[in-house]
Amino acid sequence: DDIFSKKKMSKIFLTLEDTKISNEFKRDGYVIRNVADKKSLDYIQSKFIKLIKKDYKFEKKYNNEKILNFIHKKIKKNQLNDFRLRILNQINKDENCRYNYFKVTKPYLEAIVGNELVMQKKINLSIQLPEDQDSLLAVHSDVWSGDSPFEVVVWLPLVNCFRTKSMYILPANLINQFNKKISKKNYQNSEKVFQLIKKKVKWIKINYGQVLIFNQSLPHGNRVNKESETRWSLNCRFKNIFSPYGDKK
């Protein structure tokens, strides 16, 4: 039995980076790393660019990054949801997109969740235009609506994201304090919950070429994008196949 002690198992099977990622995820509730496969990320981004160019024309000086960052110059806010759903449906028809999405984050998922994984059937897309009041995701925890606490979210930006062009999350070391406060008072709406934590949340700064993996049990969301560029981000959930599933109740 001694040969299979946790201490010795970690020496045999875990790399230094595996241990570092695990400890960081437990401490903060999220990790940010350079994507594990840049070609896979570029494949995903190129699929979006091709679909966008079917609807809109751009000058030659517009590279992929500029097309995504300034799509609000071409599209009206009342057209956004139809545009987003149309593109997303095409992306989810391409099985290579799911495969490449997994490759982008494979070693990090294996360090945090394990290597016997299940993946959400469809990738989700968020497009947040500057000053758009209708594309907001109020503060929430996915487990509040019945998702499994054993899932993690892989959040993949297609552009550089910072400040209000990004998302926020309540760090893991503050969750117990948050739970105690919220259990003592009946908060009428999500805005009041956000006001409770707004000075303590961490705004994620992440560039194209990086990936965020976070604990979806932690409160998170976004606010009105006050930057001059549009946010494009993808998200998809992963979990160990043998861990409990959510009941969606």
CSV table of N, CA and C in Angstrom, one decimal, residues 71-240:
chain,number,residue,atom,x,y,z
A,71,ILE,N,-16.4,44.7,-35.6
A,71,ILE,CA,-17.6,44.2,-36.3
A,71,ILE,C,-18.8,45.1,-36.0
A,72,HIS,N,-18.7,45.9,-34.9
A,72,HIS,CA,-19.8,46.8,-34.6
A,72,HIS,C,-19.9,47.9,-35.6
A,73,LYS,N,-18.9,48.1,-36.4
A,73,LYS,CA,-19.0,49.1,-37.5
A,73,LYS,C,-19.9,48.7,-38.6
A,74,LYS,N,-20.2,47.3,-38.7
A,74,LYS,CA,-20.9,46.8,-39.7
A,74,LYS,C,-22.3,46.3,-39.3
A,75,ILE,N,-22.5,45.9,-38.1
A,75,ILE,CA,-23.7,45.3,-37.6
A,75,ILE,C,-24.4,46.2,-36.6
A,76,LYS,N,-25.7,46.2,-36.7
A,76,LYS,CA,-26.5,47.0,-35.8
A,76,LYS,C,-26.9,46.1,-34.6
A,77,LYS,N,-27.2,46.8,-33.4
A,77,LYS,CA,-27.4,46.0,-32.2
A,77,LYS,C,-28.7,45.1,-32.3
A,78,ASN,N,-29.7,45.6,-33.1
A,78,ASN,CA,-30.9,44.8,-33.2
A,78,ASN,C,-30.7,43.6,-34.2
A,79,GLN,N,-29.6,43.6,-34.9
A,79,GLN,CA,-29.3,42.4,-35.8
A,79,GLN,C,-28.3,41.4,-35.1
A,80,LEU,N,-27.8,41.8,-33.9
A,80,LEU,CA,-26.8,41.0,-33.3
A,80,LEU,C,-27.1,39.5,-33.0
A,81,ASN,N,-28.3,39.3,-32.4
A,81,ASN,CA,-28.6,38.0,-31.9
A,81,ASN,C,-28.8,37.0,-33.1
A,82,ASP,N,-29.5,37.5,-34.1
A,82,ASP,CA,-29.7,36.7,-35.3
A,82,ASP,C,-28.4,36.3,-36.0
A,83,PHE,N,-27.5,37.3,-36.0
A,83,PHE,CA,-26.2,37.2,-36.6
A,83,PHE,C,-25.4,36.1,-35.8
A,84,ARG,N,-25.4,36.3,-34.5
A,84,ARG,CA,-24.7,35.4,-33.6
A,84,ARG,C,-25.2,33.9,-33.7
A,85,LEU,N,-26.5,33.7,-33.7
A,85,LEU,CA,-27.1,32.4,-33.8
A,85,LEU,C,-26.8,31.7,-35.2
A,86,ARG,N,-26.8,32.5,-36.2
A,86,ARG,CA,-26.5,32.0,-37.5
A,86,ARG,C,-25.1,31.5,-37.6
A,87,ILE,N,-24.2,32.3,-37.1
A,87,ILE,CA,-22.8,31.8,-37.1
A,87,ILE,C,-22.5,30.6,-36.2
A,88,LEU,N,-23.1,30.7,-35.0
A,88,LEU,CA,-22.9,29.6,-34.1
A,88,LEU,C,-23.5,28.3,-34.6
A,89,ASN,N,-24.6,28.3,-35.3
A,89,ASN,CA,-25.2,27.1,-35.8
A,89,ASN,C,-24.2,26.5,-36.8
A,90,GLN,N,-23.6,27.3,-37.6
A,90,GLN,CA,-22.6,26.8,-38.6
A,90,GLN,C,-21.4,26.2,-37.9
A,91,ILE,N,-20.9,26.9,-36.9
A,91,ILE,CA,-19.7,26.4,-36.2
A,91,ILE,C,-20.0,25.1,-35.5
A,92,ASN,N,-21.2,24.9,-35.0
A,92,ASN,CA,-21.5,23.6,-34.3
A,92,ASN,C,-21.8,22.5,-35.2
A,93,LYS,N,-22.0,22.8,-36.5
A,93,LYS,CA,-22.1,21.7,-37.5
A,93,LYS,C,-20.8,21.1,-37.9
A,94,ASP,N,-19.7,21.8,-37.6
A,94,ASP,CA,-18.4,21.4,-37.9
A,94,ASP,C,-17.7,20.6,-36.7
A,95,GLU,N,-17.7,19.3,-36.8
A,95,GLU,CA,-17.1,18.5,-35.7
A,95,GLU,C,-15.6,18.9,-35.4
A,96,ASN,N,-15.0,19.3,-36.5
A,96,ASN,CA,-13.6,19.7,-36.3
A,96,ASN,C,-13.4,20.9,-35.3
A,97,CYS,N,-14.4,21.7,-35.2
A,97,CYS,CA,-14.3,22.8,-34.3
A,97,CYS,C,-14.3,22.3,-32.8
A,98,ARG,N,-15.2,21.3,-32.5
A,98,ARG,CA,-15.2,20.8,-31.2
A,98,ARG,C,-13.9,20.1,-30.9
A,99,TYR,N,-13.4,19.3,-31.8
A,99,TYR,CA,-12.1,18.6,-31.7
A,99,TYR,C,-11.0,19.6,-31.4
A,100,ASN,N,-10.9,20.7,-32.2
A,100,ASN,CA,-9.8,21.6,-32.0
A,100,ASN,C,-10.0,22.4,-30.8
A,101,TYR,N,-11.2,22.7,-30.3
A,101,TYR,CA,-11.5,23.3,-29.1
A,101,TYR,C,-10.9,22.5,-27.9
A,102,PHE,N,-11.1,21.2,-28.0
A,102,PHE,CA,-10.5,20.3,-27.0
A,102,PHE,C,-9.0,20.4,-27.0
A,103,LYS,N,-8.4,20.4,-28.2
A,103,LYS,CA,-6.9,20.3,-28.3
A,103,LYS,C,-6.3,21.6,-27.7
A,104,VAL,N,-7.0,22.7,-27.8
A,104,VAL,CA,-6.5,24.0,-27.3
A,104,VAL,C,-6.2,23.9,-25.8
A,105,THR,N,-7.0,23.1,-25.1
A,105,THR,CA,-6.9,23.1,-23.6
A,105,THR,C,-6.6,21.7,-23.0
A,106,LYS,N,-6.4,20.7,-23.8
A,106,LYS,CA,-6.3,19.3,-23.4
A,106,LYS,C,-5.4,19.1,-22.2
A,107,PRO,N,-4.1,19.5,-22.2
A,107,PRO,CA,-3.3,19.1,-21.0
A,107,PRO,C,-3.7,19.8,-19.8
A,108,TYR,N,-4.3,21.0,-19.9
A,108,TYR,CA,-4.8,21.7,-18.7
A,108,TYR,C,-6.0,21.0,-18.1
A,109,LEU,N,-6.9,20.6,-18.9
A,109,LEU,CA,-8.1,19.8,-18.5
A,109,LEU,C,-7.6,18.6,-17.8
A,110,GLU,N,-6.7,17.9,-18.3
A,110,GLU,CA,-6.2,16.6,-17.8
A,110,GLU,C,-5.6,16.8,-16.4
A,111,ALA,N,-5.0,18.0,-16.2
A,111,ALA,CA,-4.4,18.3,-14.9
A,111,ALA,C,-5.4,18.6,-13.8
A,112,ILE,N,-6.5,19.3,-14.3
A,112,ILE,CA,-7.5,19.8,-13.3
A,112,ILE,C,-8.7,18.8,-13.2
A,113,VAL,N,-9.2,18.2,-14.3
A,113,VAL,CA,-10.4,17.4,-14.3
A,113,VAL,C,-10.1,15.9,-14.4
A,114,GLY,N,-9.0,15.6,-15.2
A,114,GLY,CA,-8.7,14.2,-15.5
A,114,GLY,C,-8.7,13.9,-16.9
A,115,ASN,N,-8.4,12.7,-17.3
A,115,ASN,CA,-8.3,12.4,-18.8
A,115,ASN,C,-9.5,11.6,-19.3
A,116,GLU,N,-10.5,11.3,-18.4
A,116,GLU,CA,-11.7,10.6,-18.9
A,116,GLU,C,-12.8,11.6,-18.8
A,117,LEU,N,-13.0,12.3,-20.0
A,117,LEU,CA,-13.8,13.5,-20.0
A,117,LEU,C,-15.0,13.4,-20.9
A,118,VAL,N,-16.0,14.2,-20.5
A,118,VAL,CA,-17.1,14.5,-21.4
A,118,VAL,C,-17.2,15.9,-21.7
A,119,MET,N,-17.6,16.3,-22.9
A,119,MET,CA,-17.6,17.6,-23.4
A,119,MET,C,-19.0,18.1,-23.8
A,120,GLN,N,-19.4,19.3,-23.5
A,120,GLN,CA,-20.7,19.8,-23.8
A,120,GLN,C,-20.9,19.7,-25.3
A,121,LYS,N,-22.1,19.3,-25.8
A,121,LYS,CA,-22.3,19.0,-27.2
A,121,LYS,C,-22.1,20.2,-28.1
A,122,LYS,N,-22.5,21.4,-27.6
A,122,LYS,CA,-22.4,22.6,-28.4
A,122,LYS,C,-21.5,23.7,-27.7
A,123,ILE,N,-20.7,24.3,-28.5
A,123,ILE,CA,-19.9,25.4,-28.1
A,123,ILE,C,-20.8,26.7,-28.0
A,124,ASN,N,-20.6,27.5,-27.0
A,124,ASN,CA,-21.4,28.7,-26.9
A,124,ASN,C,-20.6,29.9,-27.4
A,125,LEU,N,-21.2,30.9,-27.9
A,125,LEU,CA,-20.6,32.1,-28.4
A,125,LEU,C,-21.2,33.4,-27.7
A,126,SER,N,-20.3,34.3,-27.3
A,126,SER,CA,-20.7,35.6,-26.8
A,126,SER,C,-20.1,36.7,-27.7
A,127,ILE,N,-20.9,37.6,-28.1
A,127,ILE,CA,-20.4,38.8,-28.9
A,127,ILE,C,-21.0,40.0,-28.1
A,128,GLN,N,-20.1,40.8,-27.6
A,128,GLN,CA,-20.5,42.0,-26.8
A,128,GLN,C,-20.0,43.2,-27.5
A,129,LEU,N,-21.0,43.9,-28.1
A,129,LEU,CA,-20.6,45.2,-28.8
A,129,LEU,C,-20.4,46.3,-27.8
A,130,PRO,N,-19.7,47.3,-28.1
A,130,PRO,CA,-19.5,48.5,-27.2
A,130,PRO,C,-20.8,49.1,-26.8
A,131,GLU,N,-21.0,49.4,-25.6
A,131,GLU,CA,-22.2,50.1,-25.1
A,131,GLU,C,-23.5,49.3,-25.3
A,132,ASP,N,-23.4,48.0,-25.5
A,132,ASP,CA,-24.7,47.3,-25.8
A,132,ASP,C,-25.3,46.8,-24.4
A,133,GLN,N,-26.4,47.3,-24.1
A,133,GLN,CA,-27.1,47.0,-22.9
A,133,GLN,C,-27.8,45.7,-22.9
A,134,ASP,N,-28.0,45.1,-24.1
A,134,ASP,CA,-28.8,43.9,-24.3
A,134,ASP,C,-28.0,42.6,-24.3
A,135,SER,N,-26.7,42.7,-24.2
A,135,SER,CA,-25.8,41.5,-24.2
A,135,SER,C,-25.1,41.2,-22.9
A,136,LEU,N,-25.9,41.4,-21.8
A,136,LEU,CA,-25.3,41.3,-20.5
A,136,LEU,C,-25.6,39.9,-19.9
A,137,LEU,N,-24.7,39.4,-19.2
A,137,LEU,CA,-24.8,38.2,-18.4
A,137,LEU,C,-24.7,38.5,-16.9
A,138,ALA,N,-25.9,38.6,-16.3
A,138,ALA,CA,-25.9,39.1,-14.9
A,138,ALA,C,-25.1,38.1,-14.0
A,139,VAL,N,-24.7,38.6,-12.8
A,139,VAL,CA,-23.9,37.7,-11.9
A,139,VAL,C,-24.7,36.4,-11.6
A,140,HIS,N,-23.9,35.3,-11.7
A,140,HIS,CA,-24.6,34.0,-11.5
A,140,HIS,C,-23.5,33.0,-11.2
A,141,SER,N,-24.0,31.9,-10.7
A,141,SER,CA,-23.1,30.7,-10.6
A,141,SER,C,-23.9,29.6,-11.4
A,142,ASP,N,-23.3,28.8,-12.2
A,142,ASP,CA,-24.0,27.9,-13.1
A,142,ASP,C,-24.7,26.8,-12.2
A,143,VAL,N,-24.1,26.5,-11.1
A,143,VAL,CA,-24.8,25.5,-10.2
A,143,VAL,C,-26.1,26.0,-9.6
A,144,TRP,N,-26.3,27.3,-9.6
A,144,TRP,CA,-27.6,27.8,-9.1
A,144,TRP,C,-28.7,27.4,-10.0
A,145,SER,N,-28.5,27.1,-11.2
A,145,SER,CA,-29.5,26.7,-12.1
A,145,SER,C,-29.4,25.2,-12.4
A,146,GLY,N,-28.7,24.4,-11.6
A,146,GLY,CA,-28.7,23.0,-11.7
A,146,GLY,C,-27.6,22.3,-12.5
A,147,ASP,N,-26.5,23.1,-12.9
A,147,ASP,CA,-25.4,22.4,-13.5
A,147,ASP,C,-24.5,21.7,-12.5
A,148,SER,N,-23.8,20.8,-12.9
A,148,SER,CA,-23.0,20.0,-12.0
A,148,SER,C,-21.8,20.8,-11.5
A,149,PRO,N,-21.6,20.8,-10.2
A,149,PRO,CA,-20.4,21.5,-9.6
A,149,PRO,C,-19.1,20.8,-10.0
A,150,PHE,N,-19.1,19.7,-10.7
A,150,PHE,CA,-17.9,19.0,-11.1
A,150,PHE,C,-17.5,19.5,-12.5
A,151,GLU,N,-18.2,20.3,-13.1
A,151,GLU,CA,-17.9,20.8,-14.4
A,151,GLU,C,-16.9,22.0,-14.3
A,152,VAL,N,-16.1,22.2,-15.3
A,152,VAL,CA,-15.3,23.4,-15.5
A,152,VAL,C,-15.7,24.1,-16.8
A,153,VAL,N,-15.5,25.4,-16.9
A,153,VAL,CA,-15.8,26.1,-18.1
A,153,VAL,C,-14.5,26.4,-18.8
A,154,VAL,N,-14.4,26.1,-20.1
A,154,VAL,CA,-13.2,26.6,-20.9
A,154,VAL,C,-13.7,27.8,-21.7
A,155,TRP,N,-13.1,28.9,-21.4
A,155,TRP,CA,-13.5,30.2,-21.9
A,155,TRP,C,-12.4,30.6,-22.9
A,156,LEU,N,-12.7,30.7,-24.2
A,156,LEU,CA,-11.7,31.0,-25.2
A,156,LEU,C,-11.9,32.3,-25.9
A,157,PRO,N,-11.1,33.3,-25.8
A,157,PRO,CA,-11.3,34.5,-26.5
A,157,PRO,C,-10.8,34.5,-27.9
A,158,LEU,N,-11.5,35.1,-28.8
A,158,LEU,CA,-11.0,35.2,-30.2
A,158,LEU,C,-10.4,36.6,-30.5
A,159,VAL,N,-10.4,37.4,-29.4
A,159,VAL,CA,-9.7,38.8,-29.5
A,159,VAL,C,-9.1,39.0,-28.1
A,160,ASN,N,-8.3,40.0,-28.0
A,160,ASN,CA,-7.8,40.4,-26.6
A,160,ASN,C,-8.9,40.9,-25.8
A,161,CYS,N,-9.0,40.5,-24.5
A,161,CYS,CA,-10.1,40.9,-23.7
A,161,CYS,C,-9.5,41.5,-22.4
A,162,PHE,N,-10.1,42.6,-22.0
A,162,PHE,CA,-9.6,43.4,-20.8
A,162,PHE,C,-10.7,44.3,-20.3
A,163,ARG,N,-10.6,44.6,-19.0
A,163,ARG,CA,-11.5,45.5,-18.4
A,163,ARG,C,-13.0,45.1,-18.7
A,164,THR,N,-13.8,46.0,-19.1
A,164,THR,CA,-15.2,45.6,-19.3
A,164,THR,C,-15.5,44.9,-20.7
A,165,LYS,N,-14.4,44.7,-21.4
A,165,LYS,CA,-14.5,43.9,-22.7
A,165,LYS,C,-14.4,42.5,-22.3
A,166,SER,N,-14.2,42.2,-21.0
A,166,SER,CA,-13.9,40.8,-20.6
A,166,SER,C,-15.1,40.4,-19.7
A,167,MET,N,-14.8,39.4,-18.8
A,167,MET,CA,-15.7,38.9,-17.8
A,167,MET,C,-15.1,39.1,-16.4
A,168,TYR,N,-15.9,39.0,-15.4
A,168,TYR,CA,-15.3,39.0,-14.0
A,168,TYR,C,-15.7,37.7,-13.3
A,169,ILE,N,-14.9,37.4,-12.2
A,169,ILE,CA,-15.2,36.2,-11.4
A,169,ILE,C,-14.8,36.5,-10.0
A,170,LEU,N,-15.6,36.0,-9.0
A,170,LEU,CA,-15.3,36.1,-7.6
A,170,LEU,C,-14.2,35.1,-7.3
A,171,PRO,N,-13.0,35.5,-6.8
A,171,PRO,CA,-12.0,34.5,-6.5
A,171,PRO,C,-12.4,33.5,-5.5
A,172,ALA,N,-11.9,32.3,-5.6
A,172,ALA,CA,-12.3,31.1,-4.7
A,172,ALA,C,-12.1,31.4,-3.3
A,173,ASN,N,-11.1,32.2,-2.9
A,173,ASN,CA,-10.8,32.4,-1.5
A,173,ASN,C,-11.8,33.3,-0.8
A,174,LEU,N,-12.8,33.9,-1.6
A,174,LEU,CA,-13.8,34.7,-1.0
A,174,LEU,C,-15.2,34.1,-1.0
A,175,ILE,N,-15.3,32.9,-1.5
A,175,ILE,CA,-16.6,32.3,-1.7
A,175,ILE,C,-17.3,31.9,-0.4
A,176,ASN,N,-16.5,31.5,0.6
A,176,ASN,CA,-17.2,31.2,1.9
A,176,ASN,C,-17.7,32.4,2.5
A,177,GLN,N,-17.0,33.5,2.5
A,177,GLN,CA,-17.5,34.8,3.0
A,177,GLN,C,-18.7,35.3,2.2
A,178,PHE,N,-18.7,35.1,0.9
A,178,PHE,CA,-19.9,35.4,0.1
A,178,PHE,C,-21.1,34.6,0.5
A,179,ASN,N,-20.9,33.3,0.6
A,179,ASN,CA,-22.0,32.4,0.9
A,179,ASN,C,-22.7,32.7,2.3
A,180,LYS,N,-21.8,33.1,3.3
A,180,LYS,CA,-22.4,33.5,4.6
A,180,LYS,C,-23.2,34.8,4.5
A,181,LYS,N,-22.7,35.8,3.7
A,181,LYS,CA,-23.5,37.0,3.6
A,181,LYS,C,-24.8,36.8,2.8
A,182,ILE,N,-24.8,36.0,1.8
A,182,ILE,CA,-25.9,35.9,0.9
A,182,ILE,C,-27.0,35.0,1.6
A,183,SER,N,-26.6,34.2,2.5
A,183,SER,CA,-27.6,33.3,3.2
A,183,SER,C,-28.3,34.1,4.4
A,184,LYS,N,-27.7,35.2,4.8
A,184,LYS,CA,-28.3,36.0,5.8
A,184,LYS,C,-29.4,37.0,5.4
A,185,LYS,N,-29.4,37.3,4.0
A,185,LYS,CA,-30.2,38.3,3.5
A,185,LYS,C,-30.9,37.9,2.2
A,186,ASN,N,-32.1,38.2,2.0
A,186,ASN,CA,-32.8,37.9,0.8
A,186,ASN,C,-32.6,39.0,-0.3
A,187,TYR,N,-31.7,38.7,-1.2
A,187,TYR,CA,-31.4,39.6,-2.3
A,187,TYR,C,-32.4,39.5,-3.4
A,188,GLN,N,-33.0,40.6,-3.7
A,188,GLN,CA,-34.2,40.7,-4.6
A,188,GLN,C,-33.8,40.4,-6.1
A,189,ASN,N,-32.6,40.8,-6.5
A,189,ASN,CA,-32.2,40.6,-7.9
A,189,ASN,C,-30.7,40.5,-8.0
A,190,SER,N,-30.2,40.1,-9.2
A,190,SER,CA,-28.8,39.9,-9.4
A,190,SER,C,-28.0,41.2,-9.3
A,191,GLU,N,-28.6,42.3,-9.6
A,191,GLU,CA,-27.8,43.6,-9.5
A,191,GLU,C,-27.4,43.8,-8.1
A,192,LYS,N,-28.3,43.5,-7.1
A,192,LYS,CA,-28.0,43.7,-5.7
A,192,LYS,C,-26.9,42.7,-5.3
A,193,VAL,N,-26.9,41.6,-5.9
A,193,VAL,CA,-25.8,40.6,-5.6
A,193,VAL,C,-24.5,41.1,-6.1
A,194,PHE,N,-24.5,41.7,-7.3
A,194,PHE,CA,-23.3,42.2,-7.9
A,194,PHE,C,-22.7,43.4,-7.1
A,195,GLN,N,-23.6,44.3,-6.6
A,195,GLN,CA,-23.2,45.4,-5.8
A,195,GLN,C,-22.5,44.9,-4.5
A,196,LEU,N,-22.9,43.7,-4.0
A,196,LEU,CA,-22.3,43.1,-2.8
A,196,LEU,C,-20.8,42.7,-3.1
A,197,ILE,N,-20.5,42.3,-4.3
A,197,ILE,CA,-19.2,41.8,-4.6
A,197,ILE,C,-18.4,42.6,-5.6
A,198,LYS,N,-18.9,43.7,-6.1
A,198,LYS,CA,-18.2,44.4,-7.2
A,198,LYS,C,-16.8,44.9,-6.9
A,199,LYS,N,-16.5,45.2,-5.7
A,199,LYS,CA,-15.2,45.6,-5.3
A,199,LYS,C,-14.2,44.4,-5.1
A,200,LYS,N,-14.8,43.2,-5.1
A,200,LYS,CA,-13.9,42.1,-4.8
A,200,LYS,C,-13.7,41.1,-6.0
A,201,VAL,N,-14.5,41.3,-7.1
A,201,VAL,CA,-14.4,40.5,-8.2
A,201,VAL,C,-13.1,40.7,-9.0
A,202,LYS,N,-12.6,39.7,-9.7
A,202,LYS,CA,-11.4,39.8,-10.5
A,202,LYS,C,-11.8,40.0,-12.0
A,203,TRP,N,-11.4,41.1,-12.6
A,203,TRP,CA,-11.7,41.2,-14.0
A,203,TRP,C,-10.6,40.5,-14.8
A,204,ILE,N,-11.0,39.6,-15.7
A,204,ILE,CA,-10.0,38.8,-16.4
A,204,ILE,C,-9.4,39.5,-17.5
A,205,LYS,N,-8.0,39.6,-17.5
A,205,LYS,CA,-7.3,40.1,-18.6
A,205,LYS,C,-6.6,38.9,-19.4
A,206,ILE,N,-7.1,38.7,-20.6
A,206,ILE,CA,-6.6,37.6,-21.4
A,206,ILE,C,-6.5,37.9,-22.8
A,207,ASN,N,-5.5,37.4,-23.5
A,207,ASN,CA,-5.3,37.8,-24.9
A,207,ASN,C,-5.6,36.6,-25.8
A,208,TYR,N,-5.8,37.0,-27.1
A,208,TYR,CA,-6.0,35.9,-28.1
A,208,TYR,C,-4.7,35.1,-28.1
A,209,GLY,N,-4.8,33.8,-28.0
A,209,GLY,CA,-3.7,32.9,-27.9
A,209,GLY,C,-3.6,32.3,-26.5
A,210,GLN,N,-4.5,32.8,-25.6
A,210,GLN,CA,-4.6,32.2,-24.2
A,210,GLN,C,-6.0,31.6,-24.0
A,211,VAL,N,-6.1,30.8,-23.0
A,211,VAL,CA,-7.3,30.1,-22.6
A,211,VAL,C,-7.6,30.2,-21.1
A,212,LEU,N,-8.8,30.4,-20.7
A,212,LEU,CA,-9.2,30.5,-19.3
A,212,LEU,C,-10.0,29.3,-19.0
A,213,ILE,N,-9.6,28.6,-17.9
A,213,ILE,CA,-10.4,27.5,-17.3
A,213,ILE,C,-10.9,27.9,-15.9
A,214,PHE,N,-12.2,27.9,-15.7
A,214,PHE,CA,-12.6,28.4,-14.4
A,214,PHE,C,-13.7,27.5,-13.7
A,215,ASN,N,-13.8,27.6,-12.4
A,215,ASN,CA,-14.8,26.9,-11.6
A,215,ASN,C,-16.1,27.6,-11.8
A,216,GLN,N,-17.1,26.9,-12.5
A,216,GLN,CA,-18.4,27.6,-12.7
A,216,GLN,C,-19.2,27.7,-11.5
A,217,SER,N,-18.8,27.2,-10.4
A,217,SER,CA,-19.6,27.4,-9.1
A,217,SER,C,-19.4,28.8,-8.6
A,218,LEU,N,-18.3,29.4,-9.0
A,218,LEU,CA,-18.0,30.8,-8.5
A,218,LEU,C,-18.9,31.8,-9.2
A,219,PRO,N,-19.4,32.8,-8.5
A,219,PRO,CA,-20.2,33.9,-9.2
A,219,PRO,C,-19.3,34.6,-10.2
A,220,HIS,N,-19.9,34.8,-11.4
A,220,HIS,CA,-19.2,35.4,-12.5
A,220,HIS,C,-20.3,36.1,-13.4
A,221,GLY,N,-19.8,36.9,-14.4
A,221,GLY,CA,-20.7,37.5,-15.3
A,221,GLY,C,-20.0,38.6,-16.1
A,222,ASN,N,-20.7,39.5,-16.7
A,222,ASN,CA,-20.1,40.7,-17.4
A,222,ASN,C,-20.9,41.9,-17.1
A,223,ARG,N,-20.4,43.0,-17.6
A,223,ARG,CA,-21.1,44.3,-17.5
A,223,ARG,C,-21.1,44.9,-18.9
A,224,VAL,N,-21.7,46.1,-19.0
A,224,VAL,CA,-21.7,46.8,-20.3
A,224,VAL,C,-20.3,47.1,-20.8
A,225,ASN,N,-20.0,46.7,-22.0
A,225,ASN,CA,-18.7,46.9,-22.6
A,225,ASN,C,-18.4,48.4,-22.8
A,226,LYS,N,-17.6,48.9,-22.0
A,226,LYS,CA,-17.2,50.4,-22.2
A,226,LYS,C,-16.0,50.6,-23.0
A,227,GLU,N,-15.4,49.6,-23.6
A,227,GLU,CA,-14.3,49.7,-24.4
A,227,GLU,C,-14.7,50.1,-25.9
A,228,SER,N,-13.8,50.3,-26.7
A,228,SER,CA,-14.1,50.7,-28.1
A,228,SER,C,-14.1,49.6,-29.0
A,229,GLU,N,-13.9,48.3,-28.5
A,229,GLU,CA,-13.8,47.2,-29.4
A,229,GLU,C,-14.9,46.1,-28.9
A,230,THR,N,-15.2,45.2,-29.9
A,230,THR,CA,-16.2,44.2,-29.6
A,230,THR,C,-15.5,43.0,-29.0
A,231,ARG,N,-16.2,42.4,-28.1
A,231,ARG,CA,-15.7,41.1,-27.5
A,231,ARG,C,-16.3,39.9,-28.2
A,232,TRP,N,-15.4,39.0,-28.6
A,232,TRP,CA,-15.8,37.7,-29.1
A,232,TRP,C,-15.2,36.6,-28.2
A,233,SER,N,-16.0,35.8,-27.5
A,233,SER,CA,-15.5,34.7,-26.7
A,233,SER,C,-16.3,33.5,-26.8
A,234,LEU,N,-15.7,32.3,-26.7
A,234,LEU,CA,-16.4,31.0,-26.8
A,234,LEU,C,-16.3,30.4,-25.4
A,235,ASN,N,-17.3,29.6,-25.1
A,235,ASN,CA,-17.2,28.8,-23.8
A,235,ASN,C,-17.9,27.5,-24.0
A,236,CYS,N,-17.3,26.5,-23.3
A,236,CYS,CA,-17.8,25.1,-23.3
A,236,CYS,C,-17.4,24.4,-22.0
A,237,ARG,N,-18.3,23.6,-21.6
A,237,ARG,CA,-18.1,22.9,-20.3
A,237,ARG,C,-17.5,21.5,-20.5
A,238,PHE,N,-16.7,21.1,-19.5
A,238,PHE,CA,-16.1,19.7,-19.5
A,238,PHE,C,-16.2,19.2,-18.1
A,239,LYS,N,-16.3,17.9,-18.0
A,239,LYS,CA,-16.3,17.2,-16.7
A,239,LYS,C,-15.8,15.8,-16.8
A,240,ASN,N,-15.4,15.2,-15.7
A,240,ASN,CA,-15.0,13.8,-15.7
A,240,ASN,C,-16.3,13.0,-15.9
